Short mmCIF file of C-alpha atoms in Angstrom, two decimals:
data_model
loop_
_atom_site.label_atom_id
_atom_site.label_comp_id
_atom_site.label_asym_id
_atom_site.label_seq_id
_atom_site.Cartn_x
_atom_site.Cartn_y
_atom_site.Cartn_z
CA MET A 1 0.07 0.21 -0.06
CA ARG A 2 1.73 3.21 -0.97
CA THR A 3 1.99 5.78 1.36
CA SER A 4 -0.02 8.57 -0.86
CA LEU A 5 -2.97 6.15 -0.79
CA LEU A 6 -2.50 5.80 3.02
CA ARG A 7 -3.17 9.52 3.22
CA HIS A 8 -6.59 9.86 1.62
CA LEU A 9 -9.48 11.03 3.52
CA GLU A 10 -12.34 8.60 3.98
CA ALA A 11 -15.76 8.73 5.05
CA VAL A 12 -16.50 5.87 7.49
CA VAL A 13 -20.32 5.10 8.38
CA ARG A 14 -20.55 2.73 11.59
CA ASP A 15 -23.49 1.33 13.46
CA SER A 16 -23.79 1.43 17.03
CA SER A 17 -21.41 -1.56 17.71
CA GLY A 18 -18.97 -0.12 15.84
CA ARG A 19 -19.13 -2.30 13.00
CA HIS A 20 -18.11 -0.40 9.37
CA LEU A 21 -20.99 -0.69 7.14
CA ALA A 22 -19.42 1.84 4.27
CA ARG A 23 -16.34 3.17 3.43
CA CYS A 24 -15.58 5.38 0.80
CA LEU A 25 -12.19 7.54 -0.57
CA VAL A 26 -13.75 11.67 -0.48
CA ARG A 27 -12.74 13.95 -2.70
CA ARG A 28 -13.92 17.67 -3.62
CA GLY A 29 -17.78 16.69 -4.72
CA ARG A 30 -20.94 15.69 -3.52
CA TYR A 31 -22.01 12.07 -2.13
CA VAL A 32 -25.13 10.92 -1.54
CA ILE A 33 -25.45 8.44 1.97
CA GLY A 34 -28.25 5.96 2.05
CA GLN A 35 -29.33 2.12 1.28
CA ASP A 36 -30.35 2.70 -2.49
CA ARG A 37 -27.32 1.18 -4.57
CA LYS A 38 -26.76 4.11 -6.93
CA ASN A 39 -25.42 6.33 -4.01
CA GLU A 40 -22.02 7.33 -4.15
CA ILE A 41 -21.89 5.93 0.07
CA VAL A 42 -24.17 2.86 0.15
CA VAL A 43 -25.19 1.88 3.87
CA ASP A 44 -27.48 -1.06 4.12
CA GLU A 45 -28.99 -0.51 8.16
CA PRO A 46 -32.51 -0.28 8.06
CA SER A 47 -32.72 3.11 10.10
CA VAL A 48 -30.79 4.97 6.95
CA SER A 49 -32.93 5.85 4.23
CA ALA A 50 -32.57 4.98 0.96
CA LYS A 51 -31.51 8.43 0.28
CA HIS A 52 -30.81 9.60 3.87
CA ALA A 53 -28.42 12.96 3.36
CA ARG A 54 -25.65 14.34 0.76
CA LEU A 55 -22.40 15.10 1.75
CA THR A 56 -20.44 18.09 0.27
CA VAL A 57 -16.87 18.37 0.19
CA ILE A 58 -15.40 21.80 -0.39
CA HIS A 59 -11.82 20.61 0.27
CA GLU A 60 -10.87 18.39 2.87
CA ASN A 61 -10.95 20.75 5.66
CA GLU A 62 -14.62 22.28 4.58
CA PHE A 63 -17.39 19.96 4.18
CA PHE A 64 -21.58 20.20 4.22
CA ILE A 65 -24.33 17.80 4.92
CA GLU A 66 -27.80 17.90 4.34
CA ASP A 67 -30.95 15.93 5.04
CA LEU A 68 -32.51 14.38 2.26
CA GLN A 69 -36.08 14.11 3.96
CA SER A 70 -34.90 10.66 5.85
CA ALA A 71 -36.89 9.14 7.68
CA ASN A 72 -34.68 8.93 10.73
CA GLY A 73 -33.08 12.30 10.55
CA THR A 74 -29.17 13.71 10.83
CA LEU A 75 -27.88 14.86 13.57
CA VAL A 76 -24.32 17.31 13.70
CA ASP A 77 -22.83 16.96 17.38
CA GLY A 78 -26.34 16.12 18.42
CA LYS A 79 -28.38 18.83 16.55
CA PRO A 80 -30.84 18.24 14.25
CA VAL A 81 -29.64 19.20 10.49
CA ALA A 82 -31.59 22.25 8.66
CA GLY A 83 -30.26 22.94 5.37
CA HIS A 84 -26.55 22.66 4.35
CA ALA A 85 -25.08 22.12 7.98
CA PRO A 86 -21.09 22.80 8.41
CA VAL A 87 -18.88 19.71 9.52
CA THR A 88 -15.87 19.44 10.73
CA LEU A 89 -13.24 16.54 10.96
CA GLU A 90 -14.15 16.70 14.78
CA SER A 91 -18.12 16.27 14.27
CA LYS A 92 -20.19 13.76 15.03
CA VAL A 93 -22.87 12.90 12.51
CA GLU A 94 -25.38 10.67 12.99
CA LEU A 95 -27.86 9.17 10.07
CA GLY A 96 -30.83 7.38 11.84
CA GLY A 97 -28.69 4.81 14.52
CA THR A 98 -25.33 5.25 12.17
CA THR A 99 -22.19 7.60 12.85
CA LEU A 100 -20.22 9.19 9.62
CA GLU A 101 -16.76 9.54 10.84
CA PHE A 102 -13.84 10.70 8.91
CA GLN A 103 -10.70 8.75 8.81
CA ARG A 104 -7.07 8.79 7.31
CA GLY A 105 -5.43 5.51 7.28
CA GLY A 106 -7.26 3.58 9.64
CA LEU A 107 -6.75 6.67 11.99
CA PRO A 108 -9.48 9.56 13.08
CA ALA A 109 -8.71 12.37 10.53
CA SER A 110 -8.64 15.10 13.29
CA ILE A 111 -5.75 13.94 15.28
CA PHE A 112 -3.49 14.26 11.98
CA ALA A 113 -2.58 17.87 13.07
CA ALA A 114 -1.07 16.00 15.74
CA LEU A 115 1.47 14.01 13.73
CA PRO A 116 4.78 14.82 12.64
CA ARG A 117 5.19 14.83 8.64
CA SER A 118 6.17 11.84 6.89
CA PHE A 119 4.42 9.64 9.19
CA PHE A 120 3.85 6.46 7.49
CA ARG A 121 6.96 4.41 6.50
CA GLU A 122 7.44 0.98 4.96
CA ALA A 123 7.99 -2.21 7.07
CA ARG A 124 11.57 -2.01 8.68
CA TYR A 125 10.97 -4.45 11.64
CA ASP A 126 10.57 -7.89 12.56
CA ILE A 127 8.30 -8.56 15.40
CA GLY A 128 9.49 -11.34 17.92
CA GLU A 129 8.31 -12.59 20.69
CA LEU A 130 5.44 -10.70 23.09
CA VAL A 131 6.89 -9.23 26.22
CA VAL A 132 4.17 -7.03 27.77
CA GLU A 133 0.32 -7.06 27.24
CA GLY A 134 -1.62 -4.19 28.36
CA ARG A 135 -5.01 -3.35 28.31
CA THR A 136 -4.70 -0.57 25.28
CA SER A 137 -1.05 -2.02 23.86
CA THR A 138 1.39 -4.52 23.54
CA ILE A 139 5.21 -4.52 23.57
CA HIS A 140 7.40 -7.31 21.36
CA ALA A 141 10.83 -7.56 21.20
CA ALA A 142 11.73 -6.91 17.58
CA HIS A 143 14.83 -6.09 15.19
CA ASP A 144 15.52 -3.27 13.29
CA THR A 145 16.28 -4.44 9.88
CA SER A 146 17.92 -1.10 9.01
CA LEU A 147 20.12 -0.25 11.71
CA MET A 148 20.44 -3.90 12.66
CA ARG A 149 20.15 -3.43 16.31
CA HIS A 150 17.78 -5.11 18.87
CA ILE A 151 14.77 -2.83 19.89
CA ALA A 152 11.33 -2.72 21.73
CA LEU A 153 8.20 -2.12 19.42
CA LYS A 154 4.94 -0.63 21.33
CA ARG A 155 1.61 -1.43 19.24
CA LEU A 156 -1.82 0.05 19.79
CA LYS A 157 -4.01 -2.43 20.08
CA PRO A 158 -6.72 -2.70 16.80
CA ASP A 159 -9.69 -1.90 19.06
CA TYR A 160 -8.42 1.24 20.05
CA GLN A 161 -7.47 2.49 16.83
CA ALA A 162 -10.70 4.36 16.28
CA ASN A 163 -10.72 5.48 19.65
CA GLY A 164 -9.21 9.45 19.02
CA GLU A 165 -8.51 10.01 22.81
CA GLN A 166 -6.60 7.05 22.95
CA VAL A 167 -4.54 7.43 19.89
CA LEU A 168 -3.76 11.14 21.12
CA ARG A 169 -2.31 9.09 24.68
CA PHE A 170 -0.09 6.63 22.79
CA ILE A 171 1.31 9.85 20.33
CA ARG A 172 1.42 11.97 23.20
CA GLU A 173 3.40 9.43 25.45
CA ALA A 174 5.97 8.64 22.55
CA GLN A 175 6.53 12.84 21.95
CA LEU A 176 7.00 13.78 25.49
CA THR A 177 9.36 10.49 26.56
CA SER A 178 11.50 11.42 23.23
CA GLN A 179 11.81 14.98 24.42
CA LEU A 180 13.26 13.73 27.93
CA GLN A 181 16.70 13.31 26.58
CA HIS A 182 18.67 11.78 30.12
CA PRO A 183 20.07 8.29 30.56
CA GLY A 184 17.45 7.52 32.75
CA VAL A 185 14.62 7.78 30.05
CA LEU A 186 14.49 5.24 27.52
CA PRO A 187 14.94 6.63 23.75
CA ILE A 188 12.51 6.65 21.55
CA TYR A 189 13.40 5.83 17.91
CA ASP A 190 10.27 6.06 15.79
CA LEU A 191 6.69 6.71 15.72
CA GLY A 192 4.31 5.73 13.02
CA LEU A 193 2.21 3.19 11.07
CA ASN A 194 3.09 -0.17 10.20
CA GLU A 195 1.94 -2.27 7.32
CA GLN A 196 -0.89 -3.80 9.03
CA MET A 197 -2.38 0.15 10.02
CA GLU A 198 -1.12 -0.30 13.36
CA LEU A 199 -0.07 2.54 15.40
CA PHE A 200 3.37 2.06 17.09
CA CYS A 201 6.91 3.20 18.49
CA THR A 202 10.19 1.55 19.32
CA THR A 203 12.70 2.48 21.95
CA ARG A 204 15.73 0.33 23.63
CA PHE A 205 14.83 -2.98 24.73
CA VAL A 206 16.03 -3.40 28.42
CA GLU A 207 16.82 -6.63 29.76
CA GLY A 208 16.11 -6.91 33.30
CA GLU A 209 13.23 -6.40 35.95
CA SER A 210 10.89 -3.69 37.73
CA LEU A 211 12.09 -2.55 40.88
CA GLY A 212 8.41 -3.58 42.25
CA SER A 213 8.89 -7.01 41.23
CA ILE A 214 12.51 -7.14 42.83
CA LEU A 215 10.53 -6.22 46.22
CA ASP A 216 7.92 -8.51 45.43
CA ARG A 217 10.89 -11.10 45.37
CA ILE A 218 12.32 -10.10 48.83
CA ALA A 219 8.69 -9.63 50.33
CA ASP A 220 8.12 -13.42 49.33
CA GLY A 221 11.28 -14.71 51.07
CA ASP A 222 13.73 -14.79 48.40
CA ASP A 223 16.98 -14.86 50.08
CA GLU A 224 19.25 -14.89 47.16
CA ILE A 225 17.80 -11.51 45.70
CA ALA A 226 17.69 -10.38 49.10
CA SER A 227 21.21 -10.56 49.37
CA HIS A 228 22.18 -8.98 45.89
CA GLN A 229 19.63 -6.10 46.05
CA SER A 230 20.73 -5.26 49.75
CA LEU A 231 19.69 -1.81 51.06
CA PRO A 232 22.46 0.30 49.60
CA VAL A 233 21.73 -1.42 46.28
CA LEU A 234 18.33 -0.40 46.34
CA LEU A 235 18.94 3.22 47.57
CA SER A 236 21.35 3.43 44.55
CA ILE A 237 18.42 2.69 42.21
CA PHE A 238 16.20 4.86 44.24
CA GLN A 239 18.77 7.38 43.52
CA LYS A 240 18.93 7.07 39.97
CA ALA A 241 15.18 7.25 39.66
CA CYS A 242 15.63 10.27 41.73
CA ASP A 243 17.85 11.74 39.13
CA THR A 244 15.76 11.26 36.29
CA VAL A 245 12.63 12.58 37.90
CA ALA A 246 14.50 16.03 39.13
CA PHE A 247 15.51 15.96 35.11
CA ALA A 248 12.24 15.83 34.09
CA HIS A 249 11.25 18.59 36.51
CA SER A 250 13.78 20.75 35.64
CA ARG A 251 11.97 20.36 31.79
CA ASN A 252 9.11 21.23 33.50
CA ILE A 253 7.24 18.23 33.38
CA VAL A 254 5.58 16.17 36.38
CA HIS A 255 5.56 12.13 35.82
CA CYS A 256 2.22 12.03 37.97
CA ALA A 257 2.48 8.13 38.11
CA LEU A 258 5.48 7.12 39.57
CA ARG A 259 5.37 3.38 41.40
CA PRO A 260 8.17 0.95 41.40
CA GLU A 261 6.83 -0.74 38.87
CA CYS A 262 7.21 2.69 36.62
CA ILE A 263 11.13 2.18 37.63
CA MET A 264 13.30 -0.92 35.34
CA VAL A 265 16.23 -2.02 36.64
CA GLY A 266 18.28 -3.53 33.96
CA ASN A 267 20.82 -6.42 34.17
CA PHE A 268 23.98 -4.17 34.01
CA GLY A 269 22.62 -1.46 36.29
CA GLU A 270 20.70 0.46 34.00
CA VAL A 271 17.88 2.53 35.91
CA PHE A 272 14.79 3.58 33.22
CA VAL A 273 11.92 5.43 34.88
CA THR A 274 9.09 4.61 32.36
CA ASN A 275 5.49 4.87 31.86
CA TRP A 276 5.39 8.82 30.78
CA GLY A 277 1.70 8.33 29.31
CA PHE A 278 0.26 10.30 32.65
CA ALA A 279 2.98 12.99 32.66
CA ARG A 280 1.77 16.70 32.58
CA ARG A 281 3.64 20.08 32.08
CA THR A 282 3.71 22.37 34.87
CA ALA A 283 1.44 25.54 35.38
CA ASN A 284 4.51 27.80 34.53
CA ASP A 285 5.96 25.70 31.35
CA GLU A 286 6.51 28.04 28.51
CA SER A 287 8.76 26.36 26.85
CA PRO A 288 8.36 25.72 22.60
CA THR A 289 7.28 22.13 23.17
CA THR A 290 4.42 23.14 25.26
CA ASN A 291 2.78 24.57 21.86
CA GLY A 292 2.43 21.22 20.63
CA MET A 293 0.16 18.64 21.07
CA GLU A 294 -1.45 20.03 23.54
CA ASN A 295 -2.22 23.11 22.00
CA ARG A 296 -2.76 21.57 18.34
CA SER A 297 -5.36 19.26 19.98
CA GLY A 298 -6.67 20.37 23.11
CA PHE A 299 -5.42 16.83 24.76
CA MET A 300 -3.94 17.65 27.76
CA GLY A 301 -3.18 14.04 28.85
CA PRO A 302 -5.14 11.32 30.88
CA VAL A 303 -5.09 11.37 34.60
CA SER A 304 -3.72 8.86 36.64
CA PRO A 305 -5.60 6.21 38.27
CA ILE A 306 -5.39 6.29 41.92
CA THR A 307 -2.74 3.91 43.69
CA ALA A 308 -0.70 3.34 46.92
CA PHE A 309 1.80 5.87 45.75
CA SER A 310 -1.02 8.94 45.07
CA ALA A 311 -0.42 11.76 46.46
CA PRO A 312 -3.74 13.34 48.00
CA GLU A 313 -3.96 16.15 45.32
CA GLN A 314 -4.66 13.41 42.88
CA THR A 315 -7.86 12.23 44.50
CA PRO A 316 -11.28 13.27 43.42
CA THR A 317 -12.21 14.37 47.07
CA TRP A 318 -8.66 16.31 47.48
CA PRO A 319 -8.07 17.67 44.14
CA GLY A 320 -5.37 20.30 43.24
CA GLU A 321 -2.70 21.54 41.01
CA PHE A 322 -0.16 18.39 39.92
CA THR A 323 3.42 20.17 40.77
CA VAL A 324 6.95 18.68 42.07
CA GLN A 325 5.84 17.86 45.31
CA THR A 326 3.35 15.20 43.74
CA ASP A 327 6.16 13.41 42.21
CA VAL A 328 8.25 13.74 45.75
CA PHE A 329 5.16 12.38 47.51
CA ALA A 330 5.09 9.09 45.32
CA LEU A 331 8.90 8.82 45.53
CA GLY A 332 8.62 9.08 49.53
CA ALA A 333 6.08 6.45 49.24
CA ILE A 334 8.41 4.26 46.96
CA LEU A 335 11.22 4.67 49.72
CA PHE A 336 9.12 3.11 52.27
CA ARG A 337 8.14 0.06 50.54
CA ILE A 338 12.06 -0.18 49.96
CA LEU A 339 12.29 -0.03 53.48
CA THR A 340 8.99 -2.09 54.45
CA LEU A 341 8.30 -4.17 51.42
CA GLN A 342 4.74 -2.91 51.31
CA PRO A 343 3.11 0.17 49.97
CA PRO A 344 2.30 2.97 52.53
CA VAL A 345 -1.59 2.00 52.30
CA THR A 346 -3.14 -0.76 51.01
CA GLY A 347 -6.42 -2.04 49.71
CA ASP A 348 -7.99 -4.16 46.48
CA SER A 349 -9.43 -1.37 45.04
CA GLN A 350 -8.96 2.33 44.31
CA GLU A 351 -12.02 2.83 46.65
CA GLU A 352 -10.28 1.20 49.17
CA ILE A 353 -6.76 2.71 48.55
CA LEU A 354 -8.81 6.16 48.89
CA THR A 355 -10.60 5.83 51.78
CA GLN A 356 -7.06 5.02 53.52
CA MET A 357 -5.34 7.62 52.02
CA MET A 358 -8.22 9.79 53.39
CA ALA A 359 -8.09 8.92 56.68
CA ARG A 360 -4.54 9.36 56.85
CA HIS A 361 -3.37 6.26 57.88
CA ILE A 362 0.03 6.58 56.91
CA GLN A 363 2.92 6.15 59.65
CA PRO A 364 6.49 6.26 59.72
CA ALA A 365 7.88 3.46 58.09
CA HIS A 366 10.25 2.00 61.40
CA LEU A 367 6.68 1.96 63.14
CA ALA A 368 4.98 -0.20 60.36
CA SER A 369 4.23 -4.09 61.06
CA ARG A 370 6.55 -5.63 58.64
CA GLU A 371 8.29 -9.46 58.36
CA ASN A 372 11.43 -10.86 56.68
CA LEU A 373 13.36 -7.76 56.11
CA SER A 374 16.54 -10.03 55.62
CA HIS A 375 17.45 -6.66 52.78
CA LEU A 376 18.22 -4.45 55.70
CA PRO A 377 21.19 -4.54 57.77
CA GLY A 378 20.00 -6.75 61.07
CA GLY A 379 16.68 -6.59 59.75
CA ARG A 380 15.93 -3.04 60.94
CA ILE A 381 14.77 0.31 59.45
CA PRO A 382 16.86 3.16 59.99
CA GLU A 383 14.88 5.48 61.61
CA ALA A 384 16.35 8.46 59.41
CA LEU A 385 15.38 7.00 56.15
CA SER A 386 12.32 6.30 58.00
CA ALA A 387 11.79 10.28 58.61
CA ILE A 388 12.70 11.36 55.03
CA ALA A 389 10.08 8.77 53.66
CA PHE A 390 7.37 10.30 56.09
CA LYS A 391 8.26 13.72 55.44
CA ALA A 392 8.00 13.28 51.35
CA MET A 393 4.55 11.88 51.78
CA ALA A 394 3.55 15.15 54.37
CA PRO A 395 -0.76 15.36 53.24
CA ARG A 396 0.08 19.11 51.98
CA PRO A 397 2.69 19.81 49.03
CA ALA A 398 3.75 22.78 51.04
CA GLU A 399 4.68 20.19 54.27
CA ARG A 400 6.68 18.18 51.70
CA PHE A 401 10.49 18.40 50.46
CA ALA A 402 10.38 21.48 47.83
CA THR A 403 12.45 19.49 45.35
CA VAL A 404 13.44 16.14 44.45
CA SER A 405 17.06 16.98 45.10
CA LYS A 406 16.51 18.20 48.57
CA MET A 407 15.12 14.90 49.69
CA GLN A 408 18.02 13.02 47.67
CA ARG A 409 20.70 15.10 49.57
CA LEU A 410 19.35 13.37 52.76
CA VAL A 411 19.38 10.30 51.26
CA ILE A 412 22.85 10.99 50.06
CA ALA A 413 23.82 12.43 53.84
CA TRP A 414 22.74 9.16 55.75
CA GLN A 415 24.83 6.62 53.15
CA ALA A 416 27.76 8.87 53.94
CA GLY A 417 27.16 7.77 57.50
CA VAL A 418 26.07 10.99 58.94
CA GLY A 419 22.37 9.48 59.77
CA GLY A 420 21.19 9.06 63.18
CA GLU A 421 21.92 5.36 63.86
CA ARG A 422 25.34 6.47 62.82
CA ASN A 423 26.01 9.96 64.37
CA GLY A 424 23.35 10.98 66.68
CA SER A 425 24.28 14.92 66.71
CA ILE A 426 24.04 15.35 63.06
CA TRP A 427 20.90 13.68 62.55
CA LYS A 428 19.07 15.53 65.46
CA GLN A 429 20.09 18.64 63.37
CA VAL A 430 18.39 17.16 60.09
CA GLY A 431 15.54 15.95 62.15
CA GLY A 432 14.74 19.40 63.23
CA LEU A 433 14.44 20.07 59.65
CA LEU A 434 12.31 17.63 58.68
CA ASN A 435 10.07 18.56 61.96
CA LEU A 436 9.65 14.72 63.16
CA ARG A 437 11.68 14.84 66.05
#
């Protein structure tokens, strides 16, 4: 299939279940829509009249539709059509019980303003085994036949290709991630459509596992991994993740969905912060990249689901502005889990987690119930690190560390031997700063 053909505008008619009833390439001209076989767009559906409506294409950004005295009417954005009604690529056009929409290459035509030029490419990737299967996308091991390298290829599932919001989420995450050029962020190599008309992006392939998986294995009594992933090693991973988040903050980007599963640990010491799909730009961001997809499409990014690592301002009952302190809270919660092998709040659903968060049941790590802390020196939680995590998780953003770096400096101080258990006088000064002593 040639690139030029893939870019042509199509009118697509679906029934209420999403099934395709008609598809037609449209150029300048008039197109009668209905059951009559002589029509330009034939729709075989009982709620559609023989000659239901006429679509007039002035050019690819100017359309009009008129109802041809149909039995069940024609609506544009919920309003009955009277005369020649203007239609945009974003309009919802209803013909009886069906819906007319515009597409390019199987994607909603309205989102093409957000896509880079030369978006379609010929196949260059050999797809390997499935590595991760998510709700809306899959990640495969793949081989780049042009550059002869092993990569990871992420694809949007076909069921979500016609969903404009899901398409924009996928593209937005790839574009935003590619702007964070840091050793702790997986580089984005490519973004486009493959020969099967699937939206995809490619990135570096990393052999390893998430910090969440490592901590789960330690909690399950895996003494071998506990010996390899002792507290000093885990703190090194934590600090590298903090470095990455601090870099994102310097670029006015807040992750908004940090948790141990978003920290990938490679087999050779690499540490990456992943899952930037819920990231937000800060209110004071005036960088040129702000005038990208967010402004062109009006899509500001999805709201992250509530987890045990979410800050109170992310909850519907205590909404607030997402700032760097939102990520500080999550990093404090991750440090809490490193120390205790359990999240700061528990629950089998978002509602249960939310209830625990609102009840403020979070307590310092060294007071939390825990078992099998073989990864800690003497099996004991250092109170200094507990205090750092607790301050980072303060309910109000102003009570937390102002920046990730300020929290990091205290962790470094403890690692260097100035923690309370190692040098009481110095830690009393630090404890005073934390307002916990």
